[in-house]
Structure formats: C-alpha cells, structure tokens
CSV table of N, CA, C and O in Angstrom, one decimal:
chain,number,residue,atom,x,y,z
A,13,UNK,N,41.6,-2.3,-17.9
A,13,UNK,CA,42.0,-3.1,-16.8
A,13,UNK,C,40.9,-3.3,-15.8
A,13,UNK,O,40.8,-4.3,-15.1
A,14,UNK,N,39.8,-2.1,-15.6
A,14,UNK,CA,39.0,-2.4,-14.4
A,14,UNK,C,37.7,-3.4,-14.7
A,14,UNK,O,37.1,-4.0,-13.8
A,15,UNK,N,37.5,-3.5,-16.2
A,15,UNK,CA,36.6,-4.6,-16.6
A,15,UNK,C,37.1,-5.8,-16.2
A,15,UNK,O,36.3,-6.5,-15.6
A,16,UNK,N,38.4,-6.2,-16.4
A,16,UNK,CA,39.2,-7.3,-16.5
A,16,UNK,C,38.7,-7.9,-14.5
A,16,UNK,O,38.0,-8.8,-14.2
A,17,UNK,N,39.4,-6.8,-13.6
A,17,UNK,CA,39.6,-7.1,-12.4
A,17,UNK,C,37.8,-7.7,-12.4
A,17,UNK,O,37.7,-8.8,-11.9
A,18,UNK,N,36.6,-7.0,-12.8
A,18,UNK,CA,35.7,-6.8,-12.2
A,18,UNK,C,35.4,-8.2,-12.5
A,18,UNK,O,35.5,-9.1,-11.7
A,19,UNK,N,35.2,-8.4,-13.7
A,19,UNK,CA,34.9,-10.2,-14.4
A,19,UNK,C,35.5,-11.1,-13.6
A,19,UNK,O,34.9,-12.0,-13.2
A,20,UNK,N,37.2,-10.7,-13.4
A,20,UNK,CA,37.9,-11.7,-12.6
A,20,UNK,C,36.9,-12.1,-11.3
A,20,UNK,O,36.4,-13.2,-11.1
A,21,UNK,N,36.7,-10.7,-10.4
A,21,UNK,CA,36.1,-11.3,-9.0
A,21,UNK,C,35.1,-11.7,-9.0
A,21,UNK,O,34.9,-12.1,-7.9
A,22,UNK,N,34.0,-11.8,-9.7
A,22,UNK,CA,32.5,-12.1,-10.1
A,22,UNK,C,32.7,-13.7,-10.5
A,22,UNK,O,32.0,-14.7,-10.1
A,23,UNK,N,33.8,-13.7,-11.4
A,23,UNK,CA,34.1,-15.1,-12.1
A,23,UNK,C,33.5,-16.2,-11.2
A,23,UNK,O,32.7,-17.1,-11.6
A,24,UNK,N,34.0,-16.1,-10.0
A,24,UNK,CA,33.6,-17.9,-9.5
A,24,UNK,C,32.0,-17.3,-8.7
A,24,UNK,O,31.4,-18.3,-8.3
A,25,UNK,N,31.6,-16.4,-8.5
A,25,UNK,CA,30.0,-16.1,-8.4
A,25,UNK,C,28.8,-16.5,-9.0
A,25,UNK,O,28.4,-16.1,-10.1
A,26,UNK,N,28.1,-17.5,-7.8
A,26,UNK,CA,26.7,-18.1,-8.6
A,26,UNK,C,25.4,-16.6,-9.5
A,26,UNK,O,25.0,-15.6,-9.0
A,27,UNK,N,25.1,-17.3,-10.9
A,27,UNK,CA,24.2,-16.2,-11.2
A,27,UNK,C,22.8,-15.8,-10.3
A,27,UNK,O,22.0,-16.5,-9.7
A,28,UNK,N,23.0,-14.5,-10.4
A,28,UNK,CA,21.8,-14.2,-9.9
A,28,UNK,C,20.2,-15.0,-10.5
A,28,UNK,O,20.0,-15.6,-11.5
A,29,UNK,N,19.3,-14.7,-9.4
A,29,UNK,CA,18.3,-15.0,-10.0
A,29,UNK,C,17.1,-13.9,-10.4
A,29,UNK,O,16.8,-12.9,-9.7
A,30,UNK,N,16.6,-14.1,-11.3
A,30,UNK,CA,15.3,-13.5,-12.0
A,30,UNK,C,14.3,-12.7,-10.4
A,30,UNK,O,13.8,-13.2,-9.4
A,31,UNK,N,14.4,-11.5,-10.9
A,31,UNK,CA,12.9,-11.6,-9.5
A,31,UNK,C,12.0,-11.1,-9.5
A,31,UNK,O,11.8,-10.0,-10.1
A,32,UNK,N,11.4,-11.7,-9.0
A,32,UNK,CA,9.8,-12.3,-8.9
A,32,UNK,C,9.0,-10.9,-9.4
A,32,UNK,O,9.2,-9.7,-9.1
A,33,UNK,N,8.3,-11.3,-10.3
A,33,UNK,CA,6.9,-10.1,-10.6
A,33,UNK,C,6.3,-10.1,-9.4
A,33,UNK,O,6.1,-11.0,-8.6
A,34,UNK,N,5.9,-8.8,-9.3
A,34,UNK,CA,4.9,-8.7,-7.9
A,34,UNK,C,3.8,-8.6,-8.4
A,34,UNK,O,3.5,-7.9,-9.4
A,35,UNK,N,2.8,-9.5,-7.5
A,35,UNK,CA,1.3,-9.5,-8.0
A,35,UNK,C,0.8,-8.1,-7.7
A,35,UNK,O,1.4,-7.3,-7.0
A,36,UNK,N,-0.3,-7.9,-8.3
A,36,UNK,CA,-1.2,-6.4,-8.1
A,36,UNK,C,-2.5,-6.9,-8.4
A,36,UNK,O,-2.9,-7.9,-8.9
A,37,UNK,N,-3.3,-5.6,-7.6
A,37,UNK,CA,-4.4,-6.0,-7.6
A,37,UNK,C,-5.0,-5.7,-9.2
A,37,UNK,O,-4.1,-5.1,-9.8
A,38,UNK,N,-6.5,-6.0,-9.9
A,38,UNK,CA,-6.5,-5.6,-11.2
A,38,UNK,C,-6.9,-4.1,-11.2
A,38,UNK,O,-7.4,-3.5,-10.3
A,39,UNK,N,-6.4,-3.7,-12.1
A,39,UNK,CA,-6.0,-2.1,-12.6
A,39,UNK,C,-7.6,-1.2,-12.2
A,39,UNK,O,-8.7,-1.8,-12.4
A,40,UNK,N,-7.6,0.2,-11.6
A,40,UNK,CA,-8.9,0.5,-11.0
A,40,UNK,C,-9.2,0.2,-9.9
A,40,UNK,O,-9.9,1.1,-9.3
A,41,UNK,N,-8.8,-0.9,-9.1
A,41,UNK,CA,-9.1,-1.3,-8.1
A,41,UNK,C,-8.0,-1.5,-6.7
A,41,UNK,O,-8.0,-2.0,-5.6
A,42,UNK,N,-6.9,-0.8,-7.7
A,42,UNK,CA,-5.6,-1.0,-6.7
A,42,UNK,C,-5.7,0.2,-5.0
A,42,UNK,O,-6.2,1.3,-4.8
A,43,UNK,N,-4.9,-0.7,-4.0
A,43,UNK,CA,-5.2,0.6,-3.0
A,43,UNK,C,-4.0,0.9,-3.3
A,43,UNK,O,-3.2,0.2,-3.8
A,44,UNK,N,-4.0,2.5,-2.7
A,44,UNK,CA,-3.5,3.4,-2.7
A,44,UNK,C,-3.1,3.1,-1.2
A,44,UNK,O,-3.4,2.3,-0.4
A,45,UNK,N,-1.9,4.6,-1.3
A,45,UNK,CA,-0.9,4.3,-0.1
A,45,UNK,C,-1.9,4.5,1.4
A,45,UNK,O,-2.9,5.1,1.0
A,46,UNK,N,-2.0,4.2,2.5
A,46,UNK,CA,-2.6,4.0,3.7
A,46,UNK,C,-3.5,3.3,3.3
A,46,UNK,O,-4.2,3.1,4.3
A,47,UNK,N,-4.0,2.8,2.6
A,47,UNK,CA,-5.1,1.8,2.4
A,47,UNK,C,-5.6,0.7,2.9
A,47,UNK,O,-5.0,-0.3,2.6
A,48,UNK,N,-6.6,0.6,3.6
A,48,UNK,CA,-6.4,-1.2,3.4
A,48,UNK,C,-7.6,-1.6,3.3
A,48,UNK,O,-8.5,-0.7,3.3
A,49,UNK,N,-7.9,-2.9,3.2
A,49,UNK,CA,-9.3,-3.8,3.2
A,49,UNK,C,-9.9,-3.8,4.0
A,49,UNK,O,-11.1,-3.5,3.9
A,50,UNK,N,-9.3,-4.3,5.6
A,50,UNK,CA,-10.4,-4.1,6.3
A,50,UNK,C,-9.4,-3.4,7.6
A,50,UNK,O,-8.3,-3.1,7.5
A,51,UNK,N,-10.4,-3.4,8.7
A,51,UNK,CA,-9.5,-2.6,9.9
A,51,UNK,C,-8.6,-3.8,10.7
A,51,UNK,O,-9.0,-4.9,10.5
A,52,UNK,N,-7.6,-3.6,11.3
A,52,UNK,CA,-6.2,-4.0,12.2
A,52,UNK,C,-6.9,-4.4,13.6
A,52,UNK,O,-7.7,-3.4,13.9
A,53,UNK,N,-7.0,-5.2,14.2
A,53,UNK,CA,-7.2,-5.1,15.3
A,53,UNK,C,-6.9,-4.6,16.5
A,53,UNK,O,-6.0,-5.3,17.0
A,54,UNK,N,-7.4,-3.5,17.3
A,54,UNK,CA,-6.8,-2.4,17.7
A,54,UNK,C,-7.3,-0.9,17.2
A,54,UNK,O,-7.9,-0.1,18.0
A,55,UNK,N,-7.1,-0.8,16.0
A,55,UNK,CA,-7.7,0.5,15.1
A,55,UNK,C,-8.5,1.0,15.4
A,55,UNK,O,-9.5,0.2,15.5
A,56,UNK,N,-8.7,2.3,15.5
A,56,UNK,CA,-10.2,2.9,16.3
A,56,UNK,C,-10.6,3.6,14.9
A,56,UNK,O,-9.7,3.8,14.0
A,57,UNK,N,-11.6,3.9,14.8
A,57,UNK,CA,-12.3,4.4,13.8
A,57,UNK,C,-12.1,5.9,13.7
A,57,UNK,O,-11.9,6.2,14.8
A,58,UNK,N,-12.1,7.2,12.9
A,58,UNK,CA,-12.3,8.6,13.6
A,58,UNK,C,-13.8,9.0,13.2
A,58,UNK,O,-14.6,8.1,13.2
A,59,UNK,N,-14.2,10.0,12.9
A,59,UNK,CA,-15.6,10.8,12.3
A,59,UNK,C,-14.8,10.9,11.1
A,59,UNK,O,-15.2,10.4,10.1
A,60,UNK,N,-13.8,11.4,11.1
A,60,UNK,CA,-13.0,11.9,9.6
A,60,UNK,C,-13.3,11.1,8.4
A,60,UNK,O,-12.9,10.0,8.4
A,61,UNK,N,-14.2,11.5,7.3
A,61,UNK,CA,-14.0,11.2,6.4
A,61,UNK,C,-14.2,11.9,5.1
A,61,UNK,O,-14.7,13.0,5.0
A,62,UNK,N,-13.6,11.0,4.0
A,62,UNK,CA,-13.3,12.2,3.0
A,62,UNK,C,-13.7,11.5,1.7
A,62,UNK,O,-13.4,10.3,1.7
A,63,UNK,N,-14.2,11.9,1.0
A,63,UNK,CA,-14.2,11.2,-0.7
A,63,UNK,C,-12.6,11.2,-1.6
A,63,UNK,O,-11.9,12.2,-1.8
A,64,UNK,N,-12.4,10.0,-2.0
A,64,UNK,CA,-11.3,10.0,-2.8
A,64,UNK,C,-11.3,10.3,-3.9
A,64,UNK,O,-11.9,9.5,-4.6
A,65,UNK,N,-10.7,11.6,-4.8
A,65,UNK,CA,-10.9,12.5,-5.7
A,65,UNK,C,-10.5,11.4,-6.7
A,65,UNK,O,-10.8,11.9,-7.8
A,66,UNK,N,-9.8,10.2,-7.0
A,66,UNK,CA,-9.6,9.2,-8.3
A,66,UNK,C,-10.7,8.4,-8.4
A,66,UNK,O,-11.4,8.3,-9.4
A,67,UNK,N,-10.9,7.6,-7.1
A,67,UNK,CA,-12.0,6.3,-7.2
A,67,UNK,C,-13.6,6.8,-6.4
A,67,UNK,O,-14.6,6.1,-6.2
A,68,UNK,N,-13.6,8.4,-6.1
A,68,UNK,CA,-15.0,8.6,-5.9
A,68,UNK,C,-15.5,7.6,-4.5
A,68,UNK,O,-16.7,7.7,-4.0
A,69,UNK,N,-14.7,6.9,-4.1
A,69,UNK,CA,-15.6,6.3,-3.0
A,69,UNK,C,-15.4,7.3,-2.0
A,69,UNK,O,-14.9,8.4,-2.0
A,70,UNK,N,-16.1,6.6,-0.8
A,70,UNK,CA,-16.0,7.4,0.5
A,70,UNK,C,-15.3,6.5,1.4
A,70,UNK,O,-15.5,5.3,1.4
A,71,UNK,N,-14.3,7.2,2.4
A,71,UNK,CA,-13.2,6.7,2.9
A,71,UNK,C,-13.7,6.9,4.1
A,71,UNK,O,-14.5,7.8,4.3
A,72,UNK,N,-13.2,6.2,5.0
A,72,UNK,CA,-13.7,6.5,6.8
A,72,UNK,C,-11.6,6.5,7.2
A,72,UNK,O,-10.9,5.7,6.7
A,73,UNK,N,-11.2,7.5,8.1
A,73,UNK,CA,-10.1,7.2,8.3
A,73,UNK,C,-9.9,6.8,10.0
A,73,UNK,O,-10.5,7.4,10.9
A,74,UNK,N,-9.0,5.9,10.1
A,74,UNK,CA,-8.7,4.9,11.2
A,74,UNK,C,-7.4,5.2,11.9
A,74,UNK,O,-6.5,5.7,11.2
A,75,UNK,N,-7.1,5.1,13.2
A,75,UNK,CA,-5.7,5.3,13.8
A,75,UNK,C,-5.2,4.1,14.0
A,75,UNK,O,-6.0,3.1,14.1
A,76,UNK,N,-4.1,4.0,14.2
A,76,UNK,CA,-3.5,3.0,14.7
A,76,UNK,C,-2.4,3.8,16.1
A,76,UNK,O,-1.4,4.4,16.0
A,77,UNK,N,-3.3,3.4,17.1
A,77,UNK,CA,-2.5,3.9,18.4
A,77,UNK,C,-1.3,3.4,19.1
A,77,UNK,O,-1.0,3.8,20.2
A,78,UNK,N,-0.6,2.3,18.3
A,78,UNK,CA,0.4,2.0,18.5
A,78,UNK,C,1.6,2.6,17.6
A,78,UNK,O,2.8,2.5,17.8
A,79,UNK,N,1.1,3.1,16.7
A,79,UNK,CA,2.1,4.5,16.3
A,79,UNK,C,1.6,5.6,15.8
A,79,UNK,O,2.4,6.6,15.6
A,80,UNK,N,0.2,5.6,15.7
A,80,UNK,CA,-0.6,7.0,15.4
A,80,UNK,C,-0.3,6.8,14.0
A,80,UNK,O,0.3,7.8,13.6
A,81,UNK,N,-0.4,6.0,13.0
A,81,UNK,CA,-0.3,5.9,11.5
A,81,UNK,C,-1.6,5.9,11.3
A,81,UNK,O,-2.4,5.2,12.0
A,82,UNK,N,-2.1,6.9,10.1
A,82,UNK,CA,-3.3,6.5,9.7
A,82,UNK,C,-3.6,6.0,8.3
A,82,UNK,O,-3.1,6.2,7.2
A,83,UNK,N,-5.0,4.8,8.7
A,83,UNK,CA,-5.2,4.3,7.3
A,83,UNK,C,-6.9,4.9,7.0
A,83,UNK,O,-7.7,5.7,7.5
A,84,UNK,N,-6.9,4.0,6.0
A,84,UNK,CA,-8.1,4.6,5.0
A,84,UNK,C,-8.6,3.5,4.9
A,84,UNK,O,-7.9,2.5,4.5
A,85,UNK,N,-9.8,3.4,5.2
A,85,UNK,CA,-11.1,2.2,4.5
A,85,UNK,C,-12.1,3.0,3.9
A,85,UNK,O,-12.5,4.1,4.3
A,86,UNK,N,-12.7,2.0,2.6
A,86,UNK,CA,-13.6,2.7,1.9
A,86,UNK,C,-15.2,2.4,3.1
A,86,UNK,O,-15.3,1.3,3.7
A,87,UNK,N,-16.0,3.3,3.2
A,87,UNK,CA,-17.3,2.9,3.5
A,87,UNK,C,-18.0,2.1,2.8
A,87,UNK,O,-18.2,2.4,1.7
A,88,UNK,N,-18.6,1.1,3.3
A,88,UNK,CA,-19.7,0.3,3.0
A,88,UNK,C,-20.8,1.5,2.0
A,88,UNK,O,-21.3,2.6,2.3
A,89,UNK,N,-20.7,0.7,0.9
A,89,UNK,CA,-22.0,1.3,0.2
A,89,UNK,C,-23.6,1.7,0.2
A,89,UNK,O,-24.2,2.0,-0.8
C-alpha cells in the first residue's frame, strides 16, 4: 500500500531534470581545497609558505581579513 500512496502523490508531478555535469579542471591540474588562481582583493599575503607534497609546487599562503580564511597560491616559477 505505501508504494501505491507514494506513486499516487508524485502522479501529477513534473519530471525531474538531469543535472548538469560539473566542469573540472584537466586531471593534474585541479585545485585543491583553499586554492585559488589568483589573490581576492583585499588579501594580504603571509611569509608562510609551504611546498605541496602532491603537485610539488610552492604555495605562498594568503588571509582573507574579512573572515581570516586562508588560501593558497602557487608561487611564480
């Protein structure tokens, strides 16, 4: 019977739709969580930085003083 009821109230319900693939960057080159491309306007730079033990680059890390979140940019080569 609870199949019956569930079909019934669904019955006059438009179908859902398909959803969307999310783009990614190509594989190797994806950022990682705090990441970003370039700095936020605002963002102050620290001395802190660190090499990323997967992609070997060198990271410079950034605040954001409007909530103290920090991100990660790779250094210039």
């Amino acid at each position: 019977a609870t199949r019956e009821a569930a079909a019934a109230a669904l019955a006059g319900l438009p179908p859902l739709e398909a959803p969307s693939t999310p783009t990614r960057p190509p594989r190797g080159r994806r950022r990682r969580h705090g990441e970003a491309s370039k700095p936020e306007a605002g963002w102050i730079p620290t001395t802190e930085r660190f090499r990323d033990p997967s992609t070997r680059r060198l990271m410079r890390v950034w605040i954001d003083p409007g909530d103290a979140r920090r991100h990660y940019l790779a250094e210039p080569a």
